[in-house]
mmCIF file of C-alpha atoms in Angstrom:
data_model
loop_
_atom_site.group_PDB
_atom_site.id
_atom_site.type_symbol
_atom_site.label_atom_id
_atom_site.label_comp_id
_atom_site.label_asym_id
_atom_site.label_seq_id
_atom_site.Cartn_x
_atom_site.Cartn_y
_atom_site.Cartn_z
ATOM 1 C CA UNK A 13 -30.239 -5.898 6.095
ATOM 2 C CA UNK A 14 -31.503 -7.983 9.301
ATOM 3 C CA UNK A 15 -30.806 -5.356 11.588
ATOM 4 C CA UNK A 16 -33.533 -2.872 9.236
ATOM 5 C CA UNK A 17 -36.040 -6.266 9.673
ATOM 6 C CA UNK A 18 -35.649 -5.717 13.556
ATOM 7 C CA UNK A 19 -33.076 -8.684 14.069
ATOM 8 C CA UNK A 20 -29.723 -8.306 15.629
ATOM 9 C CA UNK A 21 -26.138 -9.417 14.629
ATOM 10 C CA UNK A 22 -22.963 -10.208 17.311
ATOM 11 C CA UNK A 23 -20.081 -12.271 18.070
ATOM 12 C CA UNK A 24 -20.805 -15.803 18.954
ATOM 13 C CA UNK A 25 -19.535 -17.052 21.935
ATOM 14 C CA UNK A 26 -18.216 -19.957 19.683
ATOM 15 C CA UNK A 27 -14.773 -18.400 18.573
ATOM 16 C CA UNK A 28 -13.329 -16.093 15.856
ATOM 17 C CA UNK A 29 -15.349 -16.703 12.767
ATOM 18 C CA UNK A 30 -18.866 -17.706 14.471
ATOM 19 C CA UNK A 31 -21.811 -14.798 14.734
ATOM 20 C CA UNK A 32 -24.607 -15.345 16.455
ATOM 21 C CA UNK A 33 -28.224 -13.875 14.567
ATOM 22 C CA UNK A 34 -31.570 -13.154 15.304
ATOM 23 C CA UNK A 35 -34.216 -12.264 13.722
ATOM 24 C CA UNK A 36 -38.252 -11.382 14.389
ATOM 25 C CA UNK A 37 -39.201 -14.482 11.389
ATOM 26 C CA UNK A 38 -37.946 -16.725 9.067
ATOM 27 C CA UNK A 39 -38.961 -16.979 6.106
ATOM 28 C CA UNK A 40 -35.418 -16.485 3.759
ATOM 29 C CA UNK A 41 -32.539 -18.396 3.196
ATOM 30 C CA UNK A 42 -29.471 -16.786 5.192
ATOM 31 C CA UNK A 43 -25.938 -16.037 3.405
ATOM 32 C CA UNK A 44 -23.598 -14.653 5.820
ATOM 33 C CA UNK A 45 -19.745 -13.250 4.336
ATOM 34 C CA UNK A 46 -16.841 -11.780 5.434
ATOM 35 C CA UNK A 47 -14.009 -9.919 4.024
ATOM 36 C CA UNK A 48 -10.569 -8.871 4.307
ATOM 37 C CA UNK A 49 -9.635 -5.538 5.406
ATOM 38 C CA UNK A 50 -5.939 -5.428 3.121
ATOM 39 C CA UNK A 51 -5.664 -1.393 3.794
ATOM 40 C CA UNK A 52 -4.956 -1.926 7.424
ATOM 41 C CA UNK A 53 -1.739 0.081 8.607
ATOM 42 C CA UNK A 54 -0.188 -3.281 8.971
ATOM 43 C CA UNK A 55 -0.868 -4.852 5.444
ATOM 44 C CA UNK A 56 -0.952 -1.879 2.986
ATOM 45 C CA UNK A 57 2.523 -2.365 2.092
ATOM 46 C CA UNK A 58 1.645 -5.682 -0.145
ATOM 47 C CA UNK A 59 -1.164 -4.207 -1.572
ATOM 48 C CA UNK A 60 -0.327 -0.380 -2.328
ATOM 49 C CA UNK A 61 2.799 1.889 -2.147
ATOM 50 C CA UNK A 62 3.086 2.604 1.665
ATOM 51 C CA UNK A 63 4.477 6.003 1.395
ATOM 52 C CA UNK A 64 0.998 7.793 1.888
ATOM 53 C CA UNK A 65 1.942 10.651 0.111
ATOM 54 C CA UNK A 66 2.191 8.215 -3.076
ATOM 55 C CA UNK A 67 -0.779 6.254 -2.965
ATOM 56 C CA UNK A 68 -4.097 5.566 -1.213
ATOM 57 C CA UNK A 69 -5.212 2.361 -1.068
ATOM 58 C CA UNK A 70 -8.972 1.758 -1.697
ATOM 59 C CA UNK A 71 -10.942 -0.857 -0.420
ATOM 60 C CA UNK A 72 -12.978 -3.445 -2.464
ATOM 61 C CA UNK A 73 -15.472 -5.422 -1.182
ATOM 62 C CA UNK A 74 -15.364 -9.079 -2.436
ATOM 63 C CA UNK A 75 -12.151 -7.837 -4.361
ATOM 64 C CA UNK A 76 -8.725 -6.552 -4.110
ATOM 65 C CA UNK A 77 -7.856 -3.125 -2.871
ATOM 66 C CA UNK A 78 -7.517 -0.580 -5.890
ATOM 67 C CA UNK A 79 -4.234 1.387 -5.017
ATOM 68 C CA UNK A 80 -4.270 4.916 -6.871
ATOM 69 C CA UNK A 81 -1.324 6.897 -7.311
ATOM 70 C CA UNK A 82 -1.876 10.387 -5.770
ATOM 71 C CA UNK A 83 -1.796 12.896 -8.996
ATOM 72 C CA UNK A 84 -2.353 15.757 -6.804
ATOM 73 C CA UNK A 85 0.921 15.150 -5.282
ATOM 74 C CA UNK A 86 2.734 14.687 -8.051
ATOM 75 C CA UNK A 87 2.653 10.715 -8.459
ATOM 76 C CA UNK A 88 2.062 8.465 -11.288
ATOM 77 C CA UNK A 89 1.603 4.854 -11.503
ATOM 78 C CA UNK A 90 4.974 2.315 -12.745
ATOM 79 C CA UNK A 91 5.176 -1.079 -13.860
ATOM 80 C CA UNK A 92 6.414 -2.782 -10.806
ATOM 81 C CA UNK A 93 7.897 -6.751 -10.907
ATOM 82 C CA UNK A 94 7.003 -6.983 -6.979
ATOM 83 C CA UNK A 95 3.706 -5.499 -7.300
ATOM 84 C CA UNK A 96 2.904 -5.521 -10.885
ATOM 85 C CA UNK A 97 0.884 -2.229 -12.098
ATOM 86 C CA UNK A 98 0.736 -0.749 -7.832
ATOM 87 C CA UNK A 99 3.608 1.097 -7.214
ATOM 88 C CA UNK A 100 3.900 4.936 -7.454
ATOM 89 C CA UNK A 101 6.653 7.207 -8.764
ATOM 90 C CA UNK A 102 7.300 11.160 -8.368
ATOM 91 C CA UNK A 103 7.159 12.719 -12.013
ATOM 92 C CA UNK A 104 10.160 14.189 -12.993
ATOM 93 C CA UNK A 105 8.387 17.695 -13.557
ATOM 94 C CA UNK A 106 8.122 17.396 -9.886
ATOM 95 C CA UNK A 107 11.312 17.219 -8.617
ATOM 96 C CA UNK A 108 12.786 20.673 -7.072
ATOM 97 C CA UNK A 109 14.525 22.298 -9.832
ATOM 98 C CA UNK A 110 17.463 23.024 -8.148
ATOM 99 C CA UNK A 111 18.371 19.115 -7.559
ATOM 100 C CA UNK A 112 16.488 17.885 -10.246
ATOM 101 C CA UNK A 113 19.416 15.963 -11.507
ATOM 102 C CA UNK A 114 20.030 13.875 -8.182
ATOM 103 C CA UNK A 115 17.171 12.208 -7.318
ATOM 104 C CA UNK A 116 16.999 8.262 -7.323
ATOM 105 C CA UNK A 117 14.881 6.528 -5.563
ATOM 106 C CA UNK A 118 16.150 3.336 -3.985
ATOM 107 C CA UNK A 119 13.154 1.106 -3.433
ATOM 108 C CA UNK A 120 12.578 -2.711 -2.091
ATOM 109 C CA UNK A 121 10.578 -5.565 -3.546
ATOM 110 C CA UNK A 122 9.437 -7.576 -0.138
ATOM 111 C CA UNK A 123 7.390 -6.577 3.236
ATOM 112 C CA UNK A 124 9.706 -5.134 5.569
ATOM 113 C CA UNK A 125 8.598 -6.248 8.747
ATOM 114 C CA UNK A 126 10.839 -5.078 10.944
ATOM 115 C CA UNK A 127 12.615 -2.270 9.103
ATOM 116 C CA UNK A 128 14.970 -1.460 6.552
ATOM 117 C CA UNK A 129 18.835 -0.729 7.378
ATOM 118 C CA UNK A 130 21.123 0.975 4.507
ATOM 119 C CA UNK A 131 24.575 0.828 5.914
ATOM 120 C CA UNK A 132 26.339 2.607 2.398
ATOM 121 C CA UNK A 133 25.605 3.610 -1.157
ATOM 122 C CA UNK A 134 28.328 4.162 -3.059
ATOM 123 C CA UNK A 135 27.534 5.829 -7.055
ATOM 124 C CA UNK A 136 29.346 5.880 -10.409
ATOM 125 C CA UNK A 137 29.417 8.191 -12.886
ATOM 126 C CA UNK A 138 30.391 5.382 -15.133
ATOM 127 C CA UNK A 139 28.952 1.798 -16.513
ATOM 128 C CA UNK A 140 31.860 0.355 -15.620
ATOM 129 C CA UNK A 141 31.254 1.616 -12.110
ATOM 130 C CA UNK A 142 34.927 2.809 -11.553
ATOM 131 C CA UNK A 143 34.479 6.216 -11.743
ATOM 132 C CA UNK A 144 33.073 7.180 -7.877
ATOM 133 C CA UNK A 145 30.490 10.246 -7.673
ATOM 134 C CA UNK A 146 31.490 11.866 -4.597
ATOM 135 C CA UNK A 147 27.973 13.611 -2.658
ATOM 136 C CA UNK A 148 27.383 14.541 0.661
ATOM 137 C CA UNK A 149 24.240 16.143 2.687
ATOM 138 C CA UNK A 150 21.963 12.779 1.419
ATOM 139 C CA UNK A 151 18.252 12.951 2.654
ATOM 140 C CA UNK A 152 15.256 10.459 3.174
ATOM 141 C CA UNK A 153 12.173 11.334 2.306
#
């Protein structure tokens, strides 16, 4: 660590991407790396499941995050096409017992930038989808 052999490290007057270091000798070859921070508020979504109570994502340093399915709430890790092997799921065991046979969960496979807007869904109690499952009192969470 150069700042533990007395030498400092800061932001170069150069631009984004140049540091400026000094140190008390030289008598080393220098290596100097940077990485990504992918659990930021803004980018966890493409790494991890962004509902917090589902997952945490983990960072790795010279690697990908690690996204882990929160157990203690109830979650487990499912395949996922979008996200293959990073996306969480409630257990059915944890679903409130007095519902537990109307829960879906209605997920999307892209970042969502700027929101998501569900104007209707309509359900069938049928394969043929022509038998209409009438509901009412629907909640988010």
């Amino acid at each position: 660590d150069i700042e533990e052999e007395g030498g400092t490290i800061s932001r170069s007057t150069f631009g984004a991407g140049y540091w400026d270091v000094t140190v008390p000798r030289v008598n080393a070859d220098f290596i100097g790396v940077e990485d990504q921070y992918e659990c930021s508020a803004e980018t966890v979504g493409s790494f991890c499941d962004p509902n917090p109570a589902a997952a945490e994502c983990v960072e790795q340093v010279g690697a990908a995050p690690v996204c882990r399915c929160r157990s203690e709430n109830g979650y487990i890790q499912v395949p996922s096409e979008a996200i293959p092997g990073r996306q969480c799921a409630l257990k059915p065991d944890h679903y409130h017992e007095a519902v537990k046979d109307s829960y879906f969960r209605l997920t999307h496979t892209d970042r969502l930038d700027y929101g998501w807007g569900i104007g209707e869904i309509k359900m069938y109690s049928d394969l043929a989808c022509t038998e209409p499952v009438e509901y009412s009192g629907a909640t988010c969470g």
